[in-house]
XYZ file of C-alpha atoms in Angstrom:
579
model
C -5.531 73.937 29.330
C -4.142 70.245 29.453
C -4.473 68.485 26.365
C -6.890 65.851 26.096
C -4.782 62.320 26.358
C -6.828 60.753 23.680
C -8.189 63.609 21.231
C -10.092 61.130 19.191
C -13.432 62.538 18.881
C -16.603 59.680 19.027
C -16.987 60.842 15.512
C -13.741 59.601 14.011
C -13.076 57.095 16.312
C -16.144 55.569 14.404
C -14.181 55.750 11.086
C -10.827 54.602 12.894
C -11.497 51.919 14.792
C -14.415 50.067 13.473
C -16.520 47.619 15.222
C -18.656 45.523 13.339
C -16.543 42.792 10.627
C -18.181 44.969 7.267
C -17.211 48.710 8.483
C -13.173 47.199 9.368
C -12.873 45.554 6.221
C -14.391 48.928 4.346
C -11.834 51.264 6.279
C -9.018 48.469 5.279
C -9.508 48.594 2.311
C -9.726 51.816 1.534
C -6.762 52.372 2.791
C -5.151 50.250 1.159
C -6.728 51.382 -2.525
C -7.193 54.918 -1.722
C -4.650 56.085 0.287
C -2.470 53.518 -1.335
C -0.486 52.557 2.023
C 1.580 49.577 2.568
C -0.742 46.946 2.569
C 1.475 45.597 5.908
C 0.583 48.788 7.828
C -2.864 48.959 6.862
C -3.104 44.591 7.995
C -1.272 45.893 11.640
C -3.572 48.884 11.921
C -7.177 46.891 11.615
C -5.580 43.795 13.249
C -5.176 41.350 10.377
C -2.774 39.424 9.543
C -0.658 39.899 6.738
C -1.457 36.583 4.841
C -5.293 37.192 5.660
C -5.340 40.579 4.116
C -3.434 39.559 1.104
C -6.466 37.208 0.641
C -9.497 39.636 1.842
C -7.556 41.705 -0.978
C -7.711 39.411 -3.754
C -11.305 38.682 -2.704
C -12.206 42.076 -3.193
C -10.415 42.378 -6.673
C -12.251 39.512 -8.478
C -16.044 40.801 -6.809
C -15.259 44.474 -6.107
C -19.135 45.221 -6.744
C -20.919 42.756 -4.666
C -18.268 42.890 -1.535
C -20.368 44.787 0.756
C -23.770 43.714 -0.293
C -26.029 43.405 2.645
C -26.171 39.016 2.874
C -29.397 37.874 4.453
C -28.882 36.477 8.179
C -29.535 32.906 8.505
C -32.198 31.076 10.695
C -32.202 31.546 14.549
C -33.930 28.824 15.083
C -34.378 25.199 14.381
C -38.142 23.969 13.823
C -37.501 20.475 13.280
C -35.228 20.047 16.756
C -37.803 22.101 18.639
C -40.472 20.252 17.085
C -38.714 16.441 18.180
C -37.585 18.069 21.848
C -40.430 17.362 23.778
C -40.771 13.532 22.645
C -36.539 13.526 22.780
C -36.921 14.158 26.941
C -40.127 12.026 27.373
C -38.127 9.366 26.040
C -34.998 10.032 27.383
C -36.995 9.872 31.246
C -37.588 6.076 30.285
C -34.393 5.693 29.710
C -33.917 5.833 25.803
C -30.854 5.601 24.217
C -29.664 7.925 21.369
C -30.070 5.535 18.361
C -33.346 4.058 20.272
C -34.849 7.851 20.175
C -33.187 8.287 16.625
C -35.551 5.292 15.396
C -38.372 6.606 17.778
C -38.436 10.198 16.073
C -37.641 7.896 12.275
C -40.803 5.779 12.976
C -43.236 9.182 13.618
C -42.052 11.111 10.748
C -39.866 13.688 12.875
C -36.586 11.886 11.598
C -33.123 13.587 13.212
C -29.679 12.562 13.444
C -28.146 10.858 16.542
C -25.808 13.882 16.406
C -29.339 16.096 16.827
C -30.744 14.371 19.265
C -27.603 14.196 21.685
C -27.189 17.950 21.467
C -30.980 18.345 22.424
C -30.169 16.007 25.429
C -27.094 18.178 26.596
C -28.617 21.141 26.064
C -31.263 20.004 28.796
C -28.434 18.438 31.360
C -28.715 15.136 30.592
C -26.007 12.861 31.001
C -25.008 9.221 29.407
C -26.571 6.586 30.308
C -24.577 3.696 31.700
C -23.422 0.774 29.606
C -26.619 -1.980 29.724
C -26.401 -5.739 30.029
C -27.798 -8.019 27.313
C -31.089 -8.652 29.087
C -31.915 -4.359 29.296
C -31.186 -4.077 25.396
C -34.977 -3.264 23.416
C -36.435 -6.066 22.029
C -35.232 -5.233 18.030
C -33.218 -7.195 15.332
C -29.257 -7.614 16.694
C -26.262 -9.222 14.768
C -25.989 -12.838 14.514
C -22.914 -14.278 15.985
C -20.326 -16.171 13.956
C -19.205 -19.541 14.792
C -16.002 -19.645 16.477
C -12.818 -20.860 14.372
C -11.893 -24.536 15.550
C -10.158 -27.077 13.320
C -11.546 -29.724 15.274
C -15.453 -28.820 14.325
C -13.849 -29.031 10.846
C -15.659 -31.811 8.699
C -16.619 -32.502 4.816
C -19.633 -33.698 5.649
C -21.984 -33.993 2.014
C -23.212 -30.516 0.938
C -23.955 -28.002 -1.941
C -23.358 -24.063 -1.403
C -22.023 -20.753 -3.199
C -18.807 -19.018 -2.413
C -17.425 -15.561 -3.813
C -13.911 -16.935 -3.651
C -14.210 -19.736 -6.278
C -11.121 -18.351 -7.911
C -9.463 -19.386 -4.531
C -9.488 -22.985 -4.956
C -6.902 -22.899 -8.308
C -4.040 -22.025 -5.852
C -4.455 -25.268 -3.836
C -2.905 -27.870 -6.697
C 0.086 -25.621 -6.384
C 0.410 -24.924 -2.628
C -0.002 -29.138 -2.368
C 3.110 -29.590 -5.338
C 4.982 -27.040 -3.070
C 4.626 -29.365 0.149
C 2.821 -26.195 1.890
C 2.445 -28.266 4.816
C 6.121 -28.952 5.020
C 7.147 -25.716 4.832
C 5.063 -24.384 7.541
C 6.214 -26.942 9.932
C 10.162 -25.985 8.714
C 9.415 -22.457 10.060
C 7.901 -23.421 13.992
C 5.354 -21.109 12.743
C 2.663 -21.180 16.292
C -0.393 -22.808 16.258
C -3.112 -23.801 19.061
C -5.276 -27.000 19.222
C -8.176 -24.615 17.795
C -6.256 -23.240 14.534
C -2.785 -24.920 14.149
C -0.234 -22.927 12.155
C -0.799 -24.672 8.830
C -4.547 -23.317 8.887
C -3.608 -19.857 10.488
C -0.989 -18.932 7.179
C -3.548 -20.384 4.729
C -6.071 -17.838 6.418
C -3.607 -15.086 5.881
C -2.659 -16.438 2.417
C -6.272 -16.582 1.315
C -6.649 -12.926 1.870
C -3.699 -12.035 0.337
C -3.969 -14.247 -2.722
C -8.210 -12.452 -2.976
C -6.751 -8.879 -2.566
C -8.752 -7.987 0.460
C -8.264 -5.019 2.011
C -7.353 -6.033 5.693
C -8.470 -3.054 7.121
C -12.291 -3.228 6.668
C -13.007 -6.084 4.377
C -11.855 -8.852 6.493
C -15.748 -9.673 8.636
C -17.126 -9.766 5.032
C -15.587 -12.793 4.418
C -16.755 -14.176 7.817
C -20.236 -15.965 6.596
C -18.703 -17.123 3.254
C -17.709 -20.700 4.128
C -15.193 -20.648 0.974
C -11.954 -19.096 2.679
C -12.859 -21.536 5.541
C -12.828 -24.597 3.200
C -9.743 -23.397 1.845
C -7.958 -23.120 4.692
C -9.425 -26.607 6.233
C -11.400 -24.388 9.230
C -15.578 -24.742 10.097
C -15.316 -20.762 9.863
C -12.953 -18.392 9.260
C -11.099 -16.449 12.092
C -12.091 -13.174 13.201
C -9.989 -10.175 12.721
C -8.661 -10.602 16.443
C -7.230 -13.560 15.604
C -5.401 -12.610 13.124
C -4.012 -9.296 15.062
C -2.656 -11.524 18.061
C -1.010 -13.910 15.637
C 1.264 -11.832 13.525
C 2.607 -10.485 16.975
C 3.469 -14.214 18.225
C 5.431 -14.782 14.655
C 9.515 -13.508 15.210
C 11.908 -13.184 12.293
C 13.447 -16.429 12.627
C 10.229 -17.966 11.217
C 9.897 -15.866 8.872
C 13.350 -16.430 7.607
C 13.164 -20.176 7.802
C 10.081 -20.042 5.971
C 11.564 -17.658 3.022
C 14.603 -19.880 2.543
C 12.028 -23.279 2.128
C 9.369 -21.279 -0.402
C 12.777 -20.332 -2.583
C 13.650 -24.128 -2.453
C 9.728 -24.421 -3.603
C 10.472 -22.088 -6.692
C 13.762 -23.641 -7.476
C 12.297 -27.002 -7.999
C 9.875 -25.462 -10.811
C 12.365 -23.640 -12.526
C 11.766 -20.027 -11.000
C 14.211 -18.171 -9.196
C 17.508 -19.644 -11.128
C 19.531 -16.547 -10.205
C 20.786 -15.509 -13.383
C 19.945 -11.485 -12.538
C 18.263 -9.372 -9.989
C 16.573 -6.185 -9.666
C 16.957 -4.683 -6.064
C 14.877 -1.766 -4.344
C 13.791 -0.421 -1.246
C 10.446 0.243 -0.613
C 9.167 2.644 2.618
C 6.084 1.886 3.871
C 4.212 4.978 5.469
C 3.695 4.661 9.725
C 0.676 6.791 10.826
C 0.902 6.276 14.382
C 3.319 8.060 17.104
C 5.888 5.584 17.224
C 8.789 7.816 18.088
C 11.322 4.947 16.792
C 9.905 4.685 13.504
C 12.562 6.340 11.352
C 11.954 8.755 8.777
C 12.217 7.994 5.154
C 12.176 9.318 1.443
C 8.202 7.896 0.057
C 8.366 8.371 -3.821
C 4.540 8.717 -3.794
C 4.615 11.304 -1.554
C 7.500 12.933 -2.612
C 8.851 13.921 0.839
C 10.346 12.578 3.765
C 7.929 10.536 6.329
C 7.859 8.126 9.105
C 8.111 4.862 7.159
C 9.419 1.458 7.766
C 11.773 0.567 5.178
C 11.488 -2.748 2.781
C 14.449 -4.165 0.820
C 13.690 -6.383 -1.808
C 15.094 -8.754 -4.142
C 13.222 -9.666 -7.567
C 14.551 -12.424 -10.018
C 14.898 -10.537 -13.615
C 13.582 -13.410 -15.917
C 10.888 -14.928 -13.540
C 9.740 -11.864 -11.977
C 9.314 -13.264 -8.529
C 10.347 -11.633 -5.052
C 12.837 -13.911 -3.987
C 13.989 -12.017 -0.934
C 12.721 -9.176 1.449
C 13.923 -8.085 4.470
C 11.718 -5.232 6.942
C 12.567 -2.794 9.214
C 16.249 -1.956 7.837
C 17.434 1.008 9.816
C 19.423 3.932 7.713
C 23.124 2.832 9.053
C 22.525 -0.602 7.864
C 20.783 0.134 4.364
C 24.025 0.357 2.314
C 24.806 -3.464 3.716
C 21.366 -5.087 3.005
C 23.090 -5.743 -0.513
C 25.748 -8.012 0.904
C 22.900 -9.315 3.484
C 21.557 -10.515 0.044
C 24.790 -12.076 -1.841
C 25.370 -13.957 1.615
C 21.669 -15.319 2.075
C 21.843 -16.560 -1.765
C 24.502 -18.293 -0.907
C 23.581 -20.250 1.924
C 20.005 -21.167 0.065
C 21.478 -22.094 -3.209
C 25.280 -22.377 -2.535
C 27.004 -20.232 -5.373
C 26.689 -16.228 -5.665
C 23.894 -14.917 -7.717
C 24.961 -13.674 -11.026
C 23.997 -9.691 -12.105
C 23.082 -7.574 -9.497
C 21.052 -4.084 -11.226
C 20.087 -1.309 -8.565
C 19.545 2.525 -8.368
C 21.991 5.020 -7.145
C 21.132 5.334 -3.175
C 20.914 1.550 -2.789
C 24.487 1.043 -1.448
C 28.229 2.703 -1.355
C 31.470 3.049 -3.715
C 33.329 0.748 -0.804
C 29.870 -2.364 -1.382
C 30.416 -1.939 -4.657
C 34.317 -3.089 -4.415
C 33.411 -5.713 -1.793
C 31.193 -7.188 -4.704
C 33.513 -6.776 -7.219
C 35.915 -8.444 -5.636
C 33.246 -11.603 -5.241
C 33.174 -11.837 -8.477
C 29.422 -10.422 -9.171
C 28.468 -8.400 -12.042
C 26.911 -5.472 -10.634
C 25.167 -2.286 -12.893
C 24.023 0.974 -11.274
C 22.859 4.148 -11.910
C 25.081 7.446 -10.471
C 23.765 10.764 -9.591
C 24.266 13.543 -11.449
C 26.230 16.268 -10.081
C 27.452 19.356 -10.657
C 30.864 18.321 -12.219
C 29.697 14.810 -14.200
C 26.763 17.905 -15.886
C 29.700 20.112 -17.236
C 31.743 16.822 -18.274
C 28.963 16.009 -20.321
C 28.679 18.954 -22.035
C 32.417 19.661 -22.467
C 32.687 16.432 -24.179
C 32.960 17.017 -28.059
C 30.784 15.467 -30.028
C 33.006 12.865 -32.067
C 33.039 11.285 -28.832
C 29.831 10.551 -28.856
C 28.518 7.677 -30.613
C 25.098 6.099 -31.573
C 24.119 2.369 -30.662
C 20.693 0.582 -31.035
C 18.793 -1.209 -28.286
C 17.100 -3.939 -29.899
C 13.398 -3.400 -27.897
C 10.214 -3.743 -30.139
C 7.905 -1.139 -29.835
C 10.948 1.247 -28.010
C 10.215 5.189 -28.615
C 13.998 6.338 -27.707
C 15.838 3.150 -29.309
C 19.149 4.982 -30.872
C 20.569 7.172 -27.907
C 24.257 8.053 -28.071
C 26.430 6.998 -25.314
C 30.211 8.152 -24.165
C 32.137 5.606 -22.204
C 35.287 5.879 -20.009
C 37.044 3.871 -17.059
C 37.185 5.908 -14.053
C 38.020 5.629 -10.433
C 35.581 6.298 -7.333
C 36.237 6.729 -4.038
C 36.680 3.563 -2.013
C 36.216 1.074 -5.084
C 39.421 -0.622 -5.765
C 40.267 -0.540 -9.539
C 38.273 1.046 -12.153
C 35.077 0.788 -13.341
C 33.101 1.730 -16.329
C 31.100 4.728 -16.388
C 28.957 5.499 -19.361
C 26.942 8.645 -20.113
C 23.592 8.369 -22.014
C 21.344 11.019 -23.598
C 18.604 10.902 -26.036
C 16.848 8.708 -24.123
C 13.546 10.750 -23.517
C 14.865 12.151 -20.149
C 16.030 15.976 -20.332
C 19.287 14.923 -18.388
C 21.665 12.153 -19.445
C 21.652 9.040 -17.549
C 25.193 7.905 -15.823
C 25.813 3.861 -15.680
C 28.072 2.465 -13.610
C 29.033 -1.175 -14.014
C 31.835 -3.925 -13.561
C 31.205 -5.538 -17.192
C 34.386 -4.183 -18.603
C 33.465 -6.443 -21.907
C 29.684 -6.211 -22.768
C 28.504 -3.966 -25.541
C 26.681 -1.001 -24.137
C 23.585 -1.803 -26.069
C 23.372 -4.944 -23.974
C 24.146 -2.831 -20.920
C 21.389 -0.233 -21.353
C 18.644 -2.639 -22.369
C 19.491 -4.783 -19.026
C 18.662 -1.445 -16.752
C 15.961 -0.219 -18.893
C 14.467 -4.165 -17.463
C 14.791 -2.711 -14.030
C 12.203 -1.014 -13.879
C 9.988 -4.374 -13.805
C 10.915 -4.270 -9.975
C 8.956 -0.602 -9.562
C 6.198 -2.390 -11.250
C 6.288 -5.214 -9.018
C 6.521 -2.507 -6.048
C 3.281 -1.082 -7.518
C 1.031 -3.877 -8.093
C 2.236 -4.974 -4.366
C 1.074 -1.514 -3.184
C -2.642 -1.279 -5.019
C -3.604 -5.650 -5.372
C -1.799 -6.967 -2.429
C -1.914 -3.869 -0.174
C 1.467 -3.487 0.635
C 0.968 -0.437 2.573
C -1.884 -0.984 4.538
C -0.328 -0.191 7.999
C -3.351 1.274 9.650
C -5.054 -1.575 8.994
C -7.481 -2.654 11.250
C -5.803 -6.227 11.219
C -2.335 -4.868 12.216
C 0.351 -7.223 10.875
C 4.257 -7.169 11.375
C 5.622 -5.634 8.768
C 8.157 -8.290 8.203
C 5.645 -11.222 8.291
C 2.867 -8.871 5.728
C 6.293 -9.070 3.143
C 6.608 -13.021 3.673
C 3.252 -13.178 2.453
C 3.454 -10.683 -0.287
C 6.302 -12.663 -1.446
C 4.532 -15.806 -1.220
C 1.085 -14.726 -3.078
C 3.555 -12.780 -6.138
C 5.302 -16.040 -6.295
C 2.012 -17.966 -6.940
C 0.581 -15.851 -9.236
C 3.750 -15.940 -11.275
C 3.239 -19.907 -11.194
C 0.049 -19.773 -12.281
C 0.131 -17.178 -14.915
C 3.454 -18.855 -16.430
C 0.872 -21.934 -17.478
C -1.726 -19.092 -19.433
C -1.010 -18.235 -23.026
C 0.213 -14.554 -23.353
C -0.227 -13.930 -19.886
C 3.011 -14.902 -18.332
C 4.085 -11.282 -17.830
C 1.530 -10.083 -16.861
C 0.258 -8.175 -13.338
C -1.421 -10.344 -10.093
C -4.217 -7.555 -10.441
C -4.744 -8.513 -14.162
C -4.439 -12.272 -13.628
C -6.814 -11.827 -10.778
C -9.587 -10.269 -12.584
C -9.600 -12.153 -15.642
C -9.629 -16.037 -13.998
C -9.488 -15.601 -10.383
C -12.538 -13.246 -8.961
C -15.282 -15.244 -9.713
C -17.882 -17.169 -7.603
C -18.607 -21.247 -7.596
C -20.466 -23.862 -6.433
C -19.149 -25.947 -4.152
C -20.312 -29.691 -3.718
C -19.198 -32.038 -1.260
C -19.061 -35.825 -1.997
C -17.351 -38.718 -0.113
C -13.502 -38.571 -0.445
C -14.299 -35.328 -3.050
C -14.755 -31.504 -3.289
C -15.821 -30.091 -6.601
C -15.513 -26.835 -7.207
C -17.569 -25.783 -10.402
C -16.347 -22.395 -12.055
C -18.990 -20.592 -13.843
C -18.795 -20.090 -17.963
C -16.126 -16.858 -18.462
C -14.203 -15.331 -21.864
C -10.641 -16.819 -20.220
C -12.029 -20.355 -19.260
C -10.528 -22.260 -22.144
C -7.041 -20.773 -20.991
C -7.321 -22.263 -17.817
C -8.683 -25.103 -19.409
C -5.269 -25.664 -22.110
C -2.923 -25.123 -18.767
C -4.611 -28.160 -17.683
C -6.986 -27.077 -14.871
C -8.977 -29.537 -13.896
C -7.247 -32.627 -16.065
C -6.363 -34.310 -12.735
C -7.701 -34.366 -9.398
C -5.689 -33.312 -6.306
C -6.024 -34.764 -2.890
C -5.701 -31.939 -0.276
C -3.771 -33.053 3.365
C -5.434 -30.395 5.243
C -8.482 -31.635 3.731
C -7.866 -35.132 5.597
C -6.861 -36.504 1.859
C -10.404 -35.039 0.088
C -9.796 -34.906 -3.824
C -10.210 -31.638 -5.118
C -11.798 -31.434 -8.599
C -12.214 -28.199 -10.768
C -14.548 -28.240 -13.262
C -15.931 -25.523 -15.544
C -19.692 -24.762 -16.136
């Protein structure tokens, strides 16, 4: 007799090849457990993979005793959607839309979903209905329209009202002493007849300077006539408006308009150029821009599409001075000498101390600034060979040294110096190894101060790190990063303004006892987000700030000693007063 092709009997091909999801996962594992085979064969023989039987595995280990327990089925049906479907089509023959059936079935007790109610409809072949005109629209309560932004509706005629923003106002004394105006006619920044350019950047300002959120919190501010008044507008402009004009705004403005607000800090003391941190920042692209390079986000820890920020922050002032968007990865070692070279045309000498991480620019940059006569101080990785240098030095040549820094954990690490030579640098530099500073590996300076104690040298980069909080209250207060924002701004123009609302904030926190270090975000919530009444007089705009802990700070800085008269406010005094 022939032999049967396939000799499994009905029987065991019931055991073997199981059909329903319980019986496989029975045979598999007892397979696996009881016949102890590799748990790779036993995941190729009942068609699993090998990841998902590792899991069903593990499940099985931690509940061996209720695995197979018989699970009760759930419903087949669904009473409430079979209850609504009758009154869902009736409707939907009258031509009902979704939400008006939604608040149909709401109003009788039967409530469902809009998600509900258009599966009912496809289920029975209906199809969309067609957009309607105004005049087809139910009868029901619809969204009021705002007024539409024109500077020529704009008038201080006599009134009393309420805005959220009161905290807004403080920044205009300061914005007037800078010659605001001035510097946005410098720049060519575009304007229209409806909003010219000086009341399009105070728009942008305000909601920088108010930490809103671009991306959904902008039509809040619509109805509250405060940001309008501030920015010398009827209402404020929609979040269209303010899309369109970022995209009309090129880098020579922005440029021109950077080199005038530096000129601005200059003349009250900021910005002197004594020392500077530098950084790069990437900000993190969502979209599908396939010429958005990828770069290294320190939040994320991993490589992303970003758009890369360099930025320059003054050491004893703490204020951005420079930025610059958009830098590709073969021209990030330069943006250094981009720096040095746009100092010197604003302020015409070379800044002084330059203090940046390891990845910022090259051995051959560093020469090229040496050689220019800057002090420069930088960290250098550690590799392989500067690790076994370190611990191949003997101790005597170690020694300890003191950083003078109040309330310091680590303030007596141990430091060995030498004078070594680096590819492309011409000449030597000094290279100092420091442990015992509460990092597990030793910390490697590099700098062209041949003369300074170390001490001095250590407690300068230890101030570094002011510029990575900077970079952080940027990110969470000014929203730094908000790219997929639904008011899309250049990247380049969104720094500008960054830089601009940091600079004020350091003005204005310099004048308030104990606070001159401190964060925007801090400053913000402690004097700035507050509401006020607003009144309206002839040739005068008081704002009246209501009673707070931090008012008599304000007060000693000399808020609201002197009145200020406000050009965009066609010369209207504005008055601060405290309640």
């Amino acid at each position: 007799m022939k032999e049967s092709v396939n000799a499994l009997t009905p029987e065991a091909r019931f055991f073997l090849e199981p059909q329903s999801a319980a019986q496989r996962q029975y045979e598999a594992l007892r397979a696996r457990f009881v016949q102890a085979l590799p748990s790779q064969e036993v995941a190729r023989r009942f068609s699993y993979s090998p990841g998902a039987f590792r899991v069903l595995c593990c499940q099985f280990r931690r509940h061996p005793f209720d695995f197979f327990q018989q699970r009760k089925p759930g419903p087949k049906t669904q009473p409430k959607t079979n209850v609504a479907r009758p009154l869902i089509i009736a409707l939907r023959k009258q031509n009902h839309s979704v939400y008006d059936i939604e608040r149909a079935l709401k109003n009788r007790g039967t409530p469902l979903s809009d998600t509900a109610v258009w599966e009912v409809l496809r289920q029975e072949g209906f199809a969309r209905l067609p957009r309607r005109a105004e005049d087809e629209l139910p009868d029901r309560p619809k969204p009021e329209a705002a007024a539409v932004a024109d500077r020529r509706e704009f008038s201080l005629t006599p009134a009393r009202w309420t805005t959220q923003l009161g905290g807004l106002f403080l920044f205009l004394p300061w914005l007037v002493d800078c010659d605001w105006p001035q510097l946005v006619r410098q720049a060519k920044f575009p304007g229209t007849k409806m909003i010219p350019a000086l009341q399009a950047l105070l728009c942008l300002l305000g909601l920088k300077l108010c930490s809103r959120e671009r991306k959904s919190h902008v039509m809040d501010l619509v109805f509250d006539p405060g940001l309008a008044l501030f920015a010398g507008l009827n209402v404020a402009p929609k979040t269209t408006y303010l899309s369109t004009y970022s995209d009309r705004v090129g880098p020579h403005m922005t440029e021109a308009f950077r080199g005038g607000w530096l000129k601005a800090l200059r003349s009250h003391q900021l910005a002197q150029g004594h020392s500077f941190n530098l950084d790069f920042h990437a900000i993190p692209y969502f979209g599908q821009d396939e010429f958005v390079e990828r770069h290294y986000l320190s939040k994320r820890s991993r490589s992303q599409p970003s758009i890369l920020v360099f930025l320059a922050q003054e050491s004893d002032s703490q204020v951005v001075c420079y930025s610059c968007a958009d830098v590709p990865k073969a021209r990030q070692p330069d943006q250094v000498l981009r720096f040095v070279e746009f100092w010197r045309q604003q302020t015409g000498r070379l800044p002084e101390e330059l203090v940046f991480d390891s990845k910022l620019t090259t051995f051959a940059n560093l020469s090229r600034l040496n050689e220019l006569g800057l002090t420069f101080m930088t960290l250098r990785r550690r590799s392989s060979g500067l690790l076994r240098q370190v611990l191949n030095t003997p101790r005597s040549a170690w020694r300890t040294v003191h950083l003078d820094v109040p309330h310091r954990q680590y303030q007596d690490p141990r430091v060995f110096e030498q004078r070594v030579k680096l590819k492309g640098y011409q000449g030597q530099v000094r290279q100092m190894f420091i442990t015992e500073l509460g990092h597990e590996e030793p910390t490697i300076l590099l700098t062209n101060d041949l003369a300074s104690a170390a001490s001095k040298r250590i407690t300068r980069y230890a101030q570094r790190m002011l510029i990575e909080n900077h970079l952080a209250d940027a990110v969470d207060f000014f929203h730094l990063d908000a790219l997929s924002s639904a008011v899309a701004l250049k990247v380049d123009f969104d720094v500008v303004l960054t830089e601009i609302a940091t600079g004020l904030y350091r003005l204005m926190a310099r004048q308030l006892s104990g606070y001159e270090t401190a964060k925007a975000r801090q400053v913000y919530r402690h004097f700035l987000d507050t509401p006020a009444q607003i009144e309206i007089q002839q040739q005068r705009v008081e704002v009246q700030l209501p009673k707070r802990a931090h008012n008599p700070l304000l007060i000693a800085a000399g808020v609201g000693k002197k009145e200020t008269a406000i050009p965009w406010w066609n010369n209207h005094k504005l008055a601060i007063t405290f309640g």
